[in-house]
Amino acid sequence: MKRSARTKDGETWRVAIVPIRLSGADYRRAHEACHKAASLWNFFLASIQEYWKENETDPTEKEMRHFLYEQRPDLRDGLHAHTVQLILGDLMDAVSTYRSNRDSGDKNARAPHREKNYRPLEFTAGFGWRVTPDGRRIALSFGKGHKRIALPLPEIADPKTGEILPSERWGSMQLCWDRNARKWSLHISVPTPKPPQGNPDIIAAIDEGIINPMTVAIETEDSYDVLVVNGRHARAVKHYRNTRIATLQEKLSRCVKGSKRWRKLNAKRKRIEAMTDSALHNANHQTTRKVADFMQAHDAGRIVTGDVRGIEKSTRKDEAKRVRNTKNQRRRLSQWSRGRQETLLEHKTGMAIEHIDESWSSKTCPACQTRNHPNGRGYHCHNCGFTCNRDAVGAINILIRAKNGSYQPMDTNKTVHVKYLRATPIFQPKTGVEHGVIPGTGA
Ligand SMILES: [Zn+2]
């Protein structure tokens, strides 16, 4: 992998997704190759498990390749040598991740064990894939003696600068099948300018939630600037998906599996899943883009968020909490895409997110430290009269805690500026009346 030669200083990698169409024969060949890649993974998995029975250590990659050449050389047929190497590399990476998690005391860490039926194919730059001599197509290699798959050369521009990235600068690419959308796509690694690192003394504190996926607070010289990103549209998409899928599932359960009607309904279910998945993916990107831009405008160099990891675990039907967590709340929590959002924000800012304890952050009054029980989306302190958006209070408290190690009164000479933005996916189901909106707060 000649990745490093393809990025300049101050650049990092991102993945550009390019939808593609494959002709009938190529379509079948690509599917076959993805199944082959899975068989190869399964073979390596079985070999390493066999090895562990007789040895205390892990085999080397060289030993693993030997097992393949000796026992199943046929499995390499139809895959480029680098594709084979990358599959082995992935398994060895998974094993070493498992080892280091074990060493750091994670008792739940498990060695890779799951067999696969399907794996995307990865092609290295200059070997696995290359541009055809006429410069108009890219050819994906499937190893010696096998025809290549040629595709029109896509044009990729950087979303921030608009600059066209020539194919000489692309890294490896993956040929992926989306089973819900029933479409092929190329996931191409391309260089992108590294985001500015900001001033580490300026903290962006984030309160993550279900109604407003991200609320950011940053302290300036004369104010607390807060950005509330509204997730109403993403919520509508989730609601639409849940109700439509439930209805279809109900109808499916009354059909004979595999019948004409069953197939028709199942195809519909997949279509809805593909459509809503991409809408939610898009909403997560929009949310994190807005937060990253807000941080950049304030030159923030640290991201701190409240720690609620484990919240999903505690929502199971354990006796003490059963009454409080209604079925609906449980579903909303488990569909909360905060993990994905955090990863996207880390990519967009090039910073690691720090987690701190956030207990009482949404109840404590930032002005006088009294604990209130806000109803609805607004926060009003019964002691000092401080009034603000509820999520903004959470973010401001997290900010103060990140700075001082505990909750302390905010600087009341500074004003609180709250700005509202929406993350609006392209696909929007028709919705009825919006509930729970406080006029004027946008929340
Ligand atoms: Zn107060």
Tab-separated table of C-alpha atoms and ligand atoms in Angstrom:
chain	number	residue	atom	x	y	z
A	1	MET	CA	0.000	0.000	0.000
A	2	LYS	CA	1.615	3.206	-1.173
A	3	ARG	CA	-0.774	5.346	0.786
A	4	SER	CA	1.755	7.644	2.364
A	5	ALA	CA	3.170	8.733	-1.007
A	6	ARG	CA	-0.267	9.928	-2.018
A	7	THR	CA	-0.951	12.343	0.806
A	8	LYS	CA	0.888	15.601	1.320
A	9	ASP	CA	1.718	17.187	4.662
A	10	GLY	CA	-1.367	18.507	6.390
A	11	GLU	CA	-3.642	16.004	4.710
A	12	THR	CA	-5.616	13.071	5.946
A	13	TRP	CA	-7.836	10.400	4.334
A	14	ARG	CA	-11.546	10.351	3.781
A	15	VAL	CA	-13.767	7.934	1.914
A	16	ALA	CA	-15.601	9.024	-1.220
A	17	ILE	CA	-18.569	6.802	-2.089
A	18	VAL	CA	-19.237	6.446	-5.810
A	19	PRO	CA	-22.331	4.532	-6.951
A	20	ILE	CA	-21.596	2.251	-9.904
A	21	ARG	CA	-23.469	-0.030	-12.285
A	22	LEU	CA	-22.160	-3.417	-13.249
A	23	SER	CA	-23.203	-5.291	-16.380
A	24	GLY	CA	-24.803	-8.729	-15.976
A	25	ALA	CA	-21.618	-10.815	-16.200
A	26	ASP	CA	-19.541	-8.444	-14.038
A	27	TYR	CA	-22.377	-8.222	-11.530
A	28	ARG	CA	-22.352	-11.995	-11.061
A	29	ARG	CA	-18.555	-12.146	-10.965
A	30	ALA	CA	-18.383	-9.444	-8.310
A	31	HIS	CA	-20.896	-11.302	-6.141
A	32	GLU	CA	-18.993	-14.538	-6.559
A	33	ALA	CA	-15.762	-12.806	-5.573
A	34	CYS	CA	-17.385	-11.344	-2.437
A	35	HIS	CA	-18.499	-14.852	-1.433
A	36	LYS	CA	-14.976	-16.105	-2.147
A	37	ALA	CA	-13.512	-13.384	0.037
A	38	ALA	CA	-15.812	-14.571	2.831
A	39	SER	CA	-14.715	-18.212	2.349
A	40	LEU	CA	-11.138	-17.082	2.593
A	41	TRP	CA	-11.883	-15.208	5.830
A	42	ASN	CA	-13.572	-18.335	7.179
A	43	PHE	CA	-10.581	-20.458	6.229
A	44	PHE	CA	-8.142	-18.109	8.003
A	45	LEU	CA	-10.445	-18.045	11.005
A	46	ALA	CA	-10.604	-21.852	11.202
A	47	SER	CA	-6.801	-22.085	10.764
A	48	ILE	CA	-6.066	-19.683	13.595
A	49	GLN	CA	-8.530	-21.489	15.883
A	50	GLU	CA	-6.861	-24.792	15.028
A	51	TYR	CA	-3.474	-23.227	15.743
A	52	TRP	CA	-4.594	-21.983	19.160
A	53	LYS	CA	-5.529	-25.509	20.206
A	54	GLU	CA	-1.889	-26.604	19.978
A	55	ASN	CA	0.043	-23.404	20.620
A	56	GLU	CA	0.165	-20.779	23.298
A	57	THR	CA	0.934	-17.968	20.861
A	58	ASP	CA	-0.544	-16.510	17.693
A	59	PRO	CA	0.687	-17.687	14.298
A	60	THR	CA	2.613	-15.187	12.167
A	61	GLU	CA	1.128	-13.897	8.922
A	62	LYS	CA	3.736	-15.956	7.093
A	63	GLU	CA	2.564	-19.147	8.800
A	64	MET	CA	-1.028	-18.279	7.982
A	65	ARG	CA	-0.158	-17.816	4.297
A	66	HIS	CA	1.541	-21.208	4.404
A	67	PHE	CA	-1.625	-22.879	5.683
A	68	LEU	CA	-3.456	-21.373	2.751
A	69	TYR	CA	-0.909	-22.487	0.122
A	70	GLU	CA	-0.703	-25.985	1.565
A	71	GLN	CA	-4.341	-26.682	2.338
A	72	ARG	CA	-6.582	-24.552	0.146
A	73	PRO	CA	-4.677	-22.888	-2.722
A	74	ASP	CA	-7.946	-22.897	-4.675
A	75	LEU	CA	-9.380	-20.232	-2.358
A	76	ARG	CA	-6.938	-17.668	-3.749
A	77	ASP	CA	-8.145	-18.198	-7.262
A	78	GLY	CA	-10.152	-15.239	-8.555
A	79	LEU	CA	-8.836	-12.728	-6.022
A	80	HIS	CA	-5.899	-10.367	-6.421
A	81	ALA	CA	-2.922	-11.248	-4.197
A	82	HIS	CA	-3.312	-7.940	-2.370
A	83	THR	CA	-7.015	-8.570	-1.770
A	84	VAL	CA	-6.022	-11.885	-0.131
A	85	GLN	CA	-3.345	-10.154	1.931
A	86	LEU	CA	-5.796	-7.481	3.115
A	87	ILE	CA	-8.272	-10.114	4.310
A	88	LEU	CA	-5.521	-11.818	6.300
A	89	GLY	CA	-4.378	-8.422	7.604
A	90	ASP	CA	-7.915	-7.658	8.803
A	91	LEU	CA	-8.108	-10.907	10.741
A	92	MET	CA	-4.681	-10.389	12.327
A	93	ASP	CA	-5.722	-6.822	13.265
A	94	ALA	CA	-8.897	-8.155	14.882
A	95	VAL	CA	-6.806	-10.662	16.874
A	96	SER	CA	-4.368	-8.018	18.082
A	97	THR	CA	-7.222	-5.674	19.051
A	98	TYR	CA	-8.712	-8.524	21.061
A	99	ARG	CA	-5.328	-9.161	22.752
A	100	SER	CA	-4.811	-5.522	23.711
A	101	ASN	CA	-8.387	-5.232	25.021
A	102	ARG	CA	-7.800	-8.337	27.115
A	103	ASP	CA	-4.511	-6.962	28.410
A	104	SER	CA	-6.171	-3.719	29.423
A	105	GLY	CA	-8.652	-5.680	31.537
A	106	ASP	CA	-11.696	-5.984	29.279
A	107	LYS	CA	-13.096	-9.381	30.258
A	108	ASN	CA	-15.799	-9.263	27.593
A	109	ALA	CA	-13.296	-9.018	24.744
A	110	ARG	CA	-13.712	-11.998	22.424
A	111	ALA	CA	-11.417	-13.321	19.766
A	112	PRO	CA	-12.860	-13.110	16.257
A	113	HIS	CA	-15.185	-16.074	15.861
A	114	ARG	CA	-17.981	-15.213	13.447
A	115	GLU	CA	-18.036	-16.865	10.052
A	116	LYS	CA	-18.946	-14.621	7.163
A	117	ASN	CA	-21.003	-15.171	4.091
A	118	TYR	CA	-19.998	-12.023	2.293
A	119	ARG	CA	-17.133	-9.553	2.360
A	120	PRO	CA	-16.508	-6.365	0.378
A	121	LEU	CA	-13.449	-6.606	-1.874
A	122	GLU	CA	-10.520	-4.303	-1.278
A	123	PHE	CA	-8.146	-3.237	-4.043
A	124	THR	CA	-4.794	-1.510	-3.466
A	125	ALA	CA	-3.774	1.509	-5.518
A	126	GLY	CA	-1.590	0.704	-8.515
A	127	PHE	CA	-1.934	-3.079	-8.018
A	128	GLY	CA	-5.461	-4.087	-7.166
A	129	TRP	CA	-6.849	-1.229	-9.213
A	130	ARG	CA	-5.287	0.948	-11.896
A	131	VAL	CA	-6.326	3.386	-14.573
A	132	THR	CA	-6.554	1.854	-18.069
A	133	PRO	CA	-3.992	3.097	-20.632
A	134	ASP	CA	-6.609	5.243	-22.384
A	135	GLY	CA	-7.040	7.089	-19.065
A	136	ARG	CA	-10.808	6.798	-19.147
A	137	ARG	CA	-11.564	3.797	-16.995
A	138	ILE	CA	-10.399	2.015	-13.885
A	139	ALA	CA	-9.706	-1.710	-13.926
A	140	LEU	CA	-10.187	-3.873	-10.828
A	141	SER	CA	-7.949	-6.917	-10.784
A	142	PHE	CA	-9.191	-10.366	-9.771
A	143	GLY	CA	-5.824	-12.098	-9.974
A	144	LYS	CA	-3.902	-13.945	-12.639
A	145	GLY	CA	-5.910	-15.561	-15.397
A	146	HIS	CA	-9.081	-13.685	-14.548
A	147	LYS	CA	-10.682	-10.891	-16.500
A	148	ARG	CA	-10.677	-7.479	-14.904
A	149	ILE	CA	-13.760	-5.452	-14.210
A	150	ALA	CA	-13.523	-2.063	-15.930
A	151	LEU	CA	-15.555	0.910	-14.764
A	152	PRO	CA	-15.815	4.493	-16.002
A	153	LEU	CA	-13.302	6.717	-14.209
A	154	PRO	CA	-15.296	8.730	-11.658
A	155	GLU	CA	-14.600	12.402	-10.970
A	156	ILE	CA	-14.003	13.134	-7.301
A	157	ALA	CA	-13.891	16.654	-5.885
A	158	ASP	CA	-13.072	17.659	-2.336
A	159	PRO	CA	-16.352	18.720	-0.671
A	160	LYS	CA	-14.697	21.601	1.192
A	161	THR	CA	-12.397	23.065	-1.438
A	162	GLY	CA	-14.193	21.884	-4.594
A	163	GLU	CA	-10.791	20.883	-5.972
A	164	ILE	CA	-10.789	17.872	-8.337
A	165	LEU	CA	-8.621	15.052	-7.013
A	166	PRO	CA	-6.727	13.266	-9.792
A	167	SER	CA	-6.773	9.453	-9.640
A	168	GLU	CA	-2.976	9.379	-9.082
A	169	ARG	CA	-3.693	10.614	-5.585
A	170	TRP	CA	-6.384	8.078	-4.658
A	171	GLY	CA	-5.598	5.303	-2.217
A	172	SER	CA	-7.140	1.860	-1.988
A	173	MET	CA	-10.775	1.240	-2.847
A	174	GLN	CA	-13.480	-1.196	-1.839
A	175	LEU	CA	-16.158	-2.708	-4.020
A	176	CYS	CA	-19.241	-2.896	-1.812
A	177	TRP	CA	-22.717	-4.265	-2.205
A	178	ASP	CA	-25.578	-2.575	-0.357
A	179	ARG	CA	-28.031	-5.373	0.235
A	180	ASN	CA	-30.965	-3.148	1.076
A	181	ALA	CA	-30.563	-0.718	-1.801
A	182	ARG	CA	-29.401	-3.631	-4.041
A	183	LYS	CA	-26.683	-1.462	-5.548
A	184	TRP	CA	-22.927	-1.592	-5.984
A	185	SER	CA	-20.635	1.235	-4.983
A	186	LEU	CA	-16.927	2.010	-4.820
A	187	HIS	CA	-15.588	3.330	-1.529
A	188	ILE	CA	-12.457	5.226	-2.544
A	189	SER	CA	-9.892	6.558	-0.047
A	190	VAL	CA	-8.946	10.078	-1.080
A	191	PRO	CA	-6.760	12.720	0.562
A	192	THR	CA	-8.415	15.733	2.157
A	193	PRO	CA	-6.926	18.745	3.978
A	194	LYS	CA	-6.586	18.185	7.709
A	195	PRO	CA	-9.036	20.318	9.684
A	196	PRO	CA	-7.489	23.193	11.664
A	197	GLN	CA	-6.572	22.130	15.193
A	198	GLY	CA	-7.806	25.188	17.077
A	199	ASN	CA	-6.741	26.532	20.464
A	200	PRO	CA	-6.658	23.767	23.128
A	201	ASP	CA	-7.643	26.326	25.793
A	202	ILE	CA	-10.976	26.875	24.063
A	203	ILE	CA	-13.303	24.004	24.935
A	204	ALA	CA	-16.350	22.974	22.959
A	205	ALA	CA	-18.699	21.203	25.390
A	206	ILE	CA	-21.372	19.015	23.837
A	207	ASP	CA	-24.624	17.836	25.318
A	208	GLU	CA	-25.986	14.938	23.276
A	209	GLY	CA	-29.646	14.121	23.315
A	210	ILE	CA	-32.555	12.561	21.535
A	211	ILE	CA	-34.527	15.692	20.648
A	212	ASN	CA	-31.499	17.816	19.852
A	213	PRO	CA	-28.751	15.425	18.783
A	214	MET	CA	-25.983	17.889	19.630
A	215	THR	CA	-25.876	21.129	21.623
A	216	VAL	CA	-22.475	22.851	21.809
A	217	ALA	CA	-21.373	25.522	24.266
A	218	ILE	CA	-18.202	27.580	23.873
A	219	GLU	CA	-17.126	30.390	26.200
A	220	THR	CA	-15.841	33.591	24.605
A	221	GLU	CA	-14.517	36.787	26.199
A	222	ASP	CA	-17.960	38.264	26.750
A	223	SER	CA	-20.476	35.455	26.226
A	224	TYR	CA	-21.414	31.791	26.236
A	225	ASP	CA	-22.113	30.902	22.610
A	226	VAL	CA	-24.427	27.942	22.238
A	227	LEU	CA	-25.448	26.083	19.091
A	228	VAL	CA	-28.469	23.797	19.262
A	229	VAL	CA	-28.776	21.367	16.347
A	230	ASN	CA	-32.364	20.254	15.999
A	231	GLY	CA	-32.980	16.651	15.021
A	232	ARG	CA	-36.714	16.781	14.419
A	233	HIS	CA	-36.453	15.541	10.846
A	234	ALA	CA	-34.251	12.625	11.766
A	235	ARG	CA	-36.812	11.711	14.423
A	236	ALA	CA	-39.578	11.825	11.876
A	237	VAL	CA	-37.585	9.489	9.638
A	238	LYS	CA	-37.075	7.039	12.507
A	239	HIS	CA	-40.745	7.114	13.366
A	240	TYR	CA	-41.681	6.556	9.725
A	241	ARG	CA	-39.299	3.612	9.473
A	242	ASN	CA	-40.535	1.995	12.681
A	243	THR	CA	-44.201	2.208	11.763
A	244	ARG	CA	-43.774	1.179	8.119
A	245	ILE	CA	-41.498	-1.745	8.954
A	246	ALA	CA	-43.839	-2.910	11.713
A	247	THR	CA	-46.801	-2.937	9.327
A	248	LEU	CA	-44.814	-4.799	6.674
A	249	GLN	CA	-43.480	-7.290	9.194
A	250	GLU	CA	-47.013	-7.997	10.305
A	251	LYS	CA	-48.115	-8.587	6.703
A	252	LEU	CA	-45.013	-10.709	6.026
A	253	SER	CA	-45.778	-12.934	8.981
A	254	ARG	CA	-49.097	-13.864	7.380
A	255	CYS	CA	-47.535	-14.884	4.031
A	256	VAL	CA	-45.849	-18.108	3.021
A	257	LYS	CA	-42.113	-17.408	3.091
A	258	GLY	CA	-40.754	-17.166	-0.456
A	259	SER	CA	-44.168	-16.734	-2.080
A	260	LYS	CA	-44.750	-14.050	-4.683
A	261	ARG	CA	-46.480	-11.746	-2.227
A	262	TRP	CA	-43.833	-12.383	0.423
A	263	ARG	CA	-41.080	-11.428	-2.018
A	264	LYS	CA	-42.900	-8.282	-3.016
A	265	LEU	CA	-43.408	-7.154	0.570
A	266	ASN	CA	-39.855	-8.062	1.516
A	267	ALA	CA	-38.477	-6.005	-1.373
A	268	LYS	CA	-40.544	-3.080	-0.137
A	269	ARG	CA	-39.174	-3.497	3.380
A	270	LYS	CA	-35.620	-3.433	2.036
A	271	ARG	CA	-36.355	-0.332	-0.023
A	272	ILE	CA	-37.658	1.516	3.014
A	273	GLU	CA	-34.674	0.442	5.088
A	274	ALA	CA	-32.223	1.616	2.439
A	275	MET	CA	-34.003	4.946	2.028
A	276	THR	CA	-34.298	5.706	5.747
A	277	ASP	CA	-30.736	4.497	6.442
A	278	SER	CA	-29.310	6.956	3.983
A	279	ALA	CA	-31.530	9.750	5.309
A	280	LEU	CA	-30.284	9.125	8.856
A	281	HIS	CA	-26.698	8.842	7.688
A	282	ASN	CA	-27.133	12.178	5.959
A	283	ALA	CA	-28.681	13.742	9.082
A	284	ASN	CA	-25.708	12.589	11.200
A	285	HIS	CA	-23.329	14.130	8.679
A	286	GLN	CA	-25.241	17.410	8.689
A	287	THR	CA	-25.367	17.589	12.471
A	288	THR	CA	-21.637	16.986	12.868
A	289	ARG	CA	-20.748	19.326	9.993
A	290	LYS	CA	-22.666	22.155	11.699
A	291	VAL	CA	-20.937	21.456	15.004
A	292	ALA	CA	-17.490	21.262	13.346
A	293	ASP	CA	-18.056	24.591	11.543
A	294	PHE	CA	-19.239	26.243	14.769
A	295	MET	CA	-16.117	24.978	16.550
A	296	GLN	CA	-13.883	26.225	13.767
A	297	ALA	CA	-15.492	29.675	13.842
A	298	HIS	CA	-14.659	29.848	17.564
A	299	ASP	CA	-11.156	28.361	17.178
A	300	ALA	CA	-12.034	25.598	19.686
A	301	GLY	CA	-9.300	22.989	20.143
A	302	ARG	CA	-10.858	20.527	22.614
A	303	ILE	CA	-14.117	18.587	22.562
A	304	VAL	CA	-15.679	17.390	25.790
A	305	THR	CA	-18.963	15.549	26.033
A	306	GLY	CA	-21.012	14.075	28.840
A	307	ASP	CA	-20.528	10.393	29.502
A	308	VAL	CA	-23.694	8.397	29.119
A	309	ARG	CA	-22.042	5.288	27.774
A	310	GLY	CA	-23.853	2.403	29.326
A	311	ILE	CA	-27.202	4.180	29.178
A	312	GLU	CA	-28.338	1.677	26.574
A	313	LYS	CA	-27.385	-1.237	28.789
A	314	SER	CA	-29.371	0.024	31.737
A	315	THR	CA	-32.484	0.303	29.595
A	316	ARG	CA	-33.029	-3.444	29.518
A	317	LYS	CA	-35.971	-4.675	31.495
A	318	ASP	CA	-34.250	-4.772	34.835
A	319	GLU	CA	-36.722	-4.732	37.662
A	320	ALA	CA	-35.889	-1.422	39.308
A	321	LYS	CA	-36.078	0.577	36.120
A	322	ARG	CA	-38.909	-1.200	34.407
A	323	VAL	CA	-41.539	1.252	35.476
A	324	ARG	CA	-39.621	4.297	34.417
A	325	ASN	CA	-38.537	3.110	31.000
A	326	THR	CA	-41.560	2.651	28.876
A	327	LYS	CA	-41.271	0.570	25.751
A	328	ASN	CA	-41.139	3.688	23.635
A	329	GLN	CA	-38.331	5.279	25.571
A	330	ARG	CA	-36.306	2.115	25.356
A	331	ARG	CA	-36.664	2.083	21.616
A	332	ARG	CA	-35.741	5.721	21.295
A	333	LEU	CA	-32.614	5.219	23.351
A	334	SER	CA	-31.433	2.186	21.451
A	335	GLN	CA	-31.907	3.975	18.143
A	336	TRP	CA	-29.891	6.911	19.256
A	337	SER	CA	-26.955	7.207	16.904
A	338	ARG	CA	-24.611	9.021	19.257
A	339	GLY	CA	-21.707	6.630	18.742
A	340	ARG	CA	-21.838	7.177	15.009
A	341	GLN	CA	-22.170	10.927	15.488
A	342	GLU	CA	-19.148	11.070	17.743
A	343	THR	CA	-17.040	9.165	15.222
A	344	LEU	CA	-18.118	11.515	12.447
A	345	LEU	CA	-17.318	14.575	14.543
A	346	GLU	CA	-13.883	13.170	15.370
A	347	HIS	CA	-13.229	12.717	11.658
A	348	LYS	CA	-14.444	16.175	10.761
A	349	THR	CA	-12.408	17.946	13.442
A	350	GLY	CA	-9.404	15.620	13.625
A	351	MET	CA	-9.738	15.683	17.431
A	352	ALA	CA	-10.461	12.955	19.956
A	353	ILE	CA	-13.593	13.458	22.041
A	354	GLU	CA	-13.093	13.444	25.818
A	355	HIS	CA	-15.879	12.087	28.032
A	356	ILE	CA	-16.679	13.418	31.494
A	357	ASP	CA	-19.361	12.585	34.047
A	358	GLU	CA	-22.531	14.469	33.169
A	359	SER	CA	-24.803	13.572	36.049
A	360	TRP	CA	-27.109	16.476	37.020
A	361	SER	CA	-25.801	18.596	34.114
A	362	SER	CA	-29.282	19.168	32.737
A	363	LYS	CA	-30.861	19.903	36.143
A	364	THR	CA	-28.317	22.138	37.888
A	365	CYS	CA	-28.858	25.859	37.385
A	366	PRO	CA	-25.633	27.280	35.896
A	367	ALA	CA	-26.285	30.640	37.540
A	368	CYS	CA	-27.009	29.631	41.162
A	369	GLN	CA	-26.394	25.833	41.346
A	370	THR	CA	-29.940	25.000	42.490
A	371	ARG	CA	-31.269	21.736	41.129
A	372	ASN	CA	-34.504	22.150	39.163
A	373	HIS	CA	-36.707	19.636	37.390
A	374	PRO	CA	-37.370	21.169	34.008
A	375	ASN	CA	-40.571	20.247	32.212
A	376	GLY	CA	-40.590	20.279	28.453
A	377	ARG	CA	-37.746	21.807	26.510
A	378	GLY	CA	-37.299	25.013	28.477
A	379	TYR	CA	-35.289	25.466	31.673
A	380	HIS	CA	-36.464	27.876	34.346
A	381	CYS	CA	-34.787	28.185	37.735
A	382	HIS	CA	-37.314	28.570	40.555
A	383	ASN	CA	-34.645	30.089	42.763
A	384	CYS	CA	-32.964	32.795	40.666
A	385	GLY	CA	-35.184	32.933	37.607
A	386	PHE	CA	-32.489	31.924	35.107
A	387	THR	CA	-34.247	30.872	31.891
A	388	CYS	CA	-32.680	29.098	28.959
A	389	ASN	CA	-32.998	26.211	26.517
A	390	ARG	CA	-32.704	22.972	28.481
A	391	ASP	CA	-29.974	21.409	26.336
A	392	ALA	CA	-28.016	24.668	26.428
A	393	VAL	CA	-27.988	24.365	30.240
A	394	GLY	CA	-26.581	20.841	29.916
A	395	ALA	CA	-23.850	21.995	27.538
A	396	ILE	CA	-22.899	25.009	29.679
A	397	ASN	CA	-22.634	22.818	32.782
A	398	ILE	CA	-20.467	20.287	30.956
A	399	LEU	CA	-18.281	23.182	29.772
A	400	ILE	CA	-17.841	24.501	33.311
A	401	ARG	CA	-17.141	21.033	34.671
A	402	ALA	CA	-14.569	20.349	31.947
A	403	LYS	CA	-12.803	23.592	32.830
A	404	ASN	CA	-12.936	23.434	36.628
A	405	GLY	CA	-13.450	19.783	37.484
A	406	SER	CA	-16.814	20.499	39.140
A	407	TYR	CA	-20.002	22.486	38.622
A	408	GLN	CA	-19.519	26.116	39.535
A	409	PRO	CA	-21.592	29.210	38.931
A	410	MET	CA	-21.164	30.633	35.464
A	411	ASP	CA	-19.940	34.172	34.857
A	412	THR	CA	-23.249	36.032	35.008
A	413	ASN	CA	-21.733	39.134	33.400
A	414	LYS	CA	-21.542	37.145	30.192
A	415	THR	CA	-24.649	36.765	28.076
A	416	VAL	CA	-25.832	33.440	26.683
A	417	HIS	CA	-26.287	33.468	22.888
A	418	VAL	CA	-28.268	30.511	21.613
A	419	LYS	CA	-28.335	29.748	17.899
A	420	TYR	CA	-30.604	27.087	16.394
A	421	LEU	CA	-29.869	25.071	13.279
A	422	ARG	CA	-31.616	22.091	11.763
A	423	ALA	CA	-30.202	18.889	10.357
A	424	THR	CA	-32.582	18.208	7.510
A	425	PRO	CA	-32.137	15.036	5.490
A	426	ILE	CA	-33.075	15.063	1.819
A	427	PHE	CA	-35.687	12.381	2.299
A	428	GLN	CA	-38.542	13.437	4.566
A	429	PRO	CA	-41.668	11.434	5.246
A	430	LYS	CA	-44.916	13.330	5.534
A	431	THR	CA	-45.630	13.990	9.187
A	432	GLY	CA	-48.614	15.145	11.147
A	433	VAL	CA	-48.666	17.848	13.793
A	434	GLU	CA	-45.408	18.347	15.671
A	435	HIS	CA	-45.742	17.747	19.368
A	436	GLY	CA	-43.787	19.214	22.219
A	437	VAL	CA	-42.477	22.291	20.452
A	438	ILE	CA	-42.154	25.365	22.604
A	439	PRO	CA	-42.934	28.432	20.474
A	440	GLY	CA	-39.939	30.656	20.017
A	441	THR	CA	-37.380	28.165	21.292
A	442	GLY	CA	-37.199	26.058	18.152
A	443	ALA	CA	-36.730	23.106	20.461
B	1	ZN	ZN	-30.779	29.536	39.469
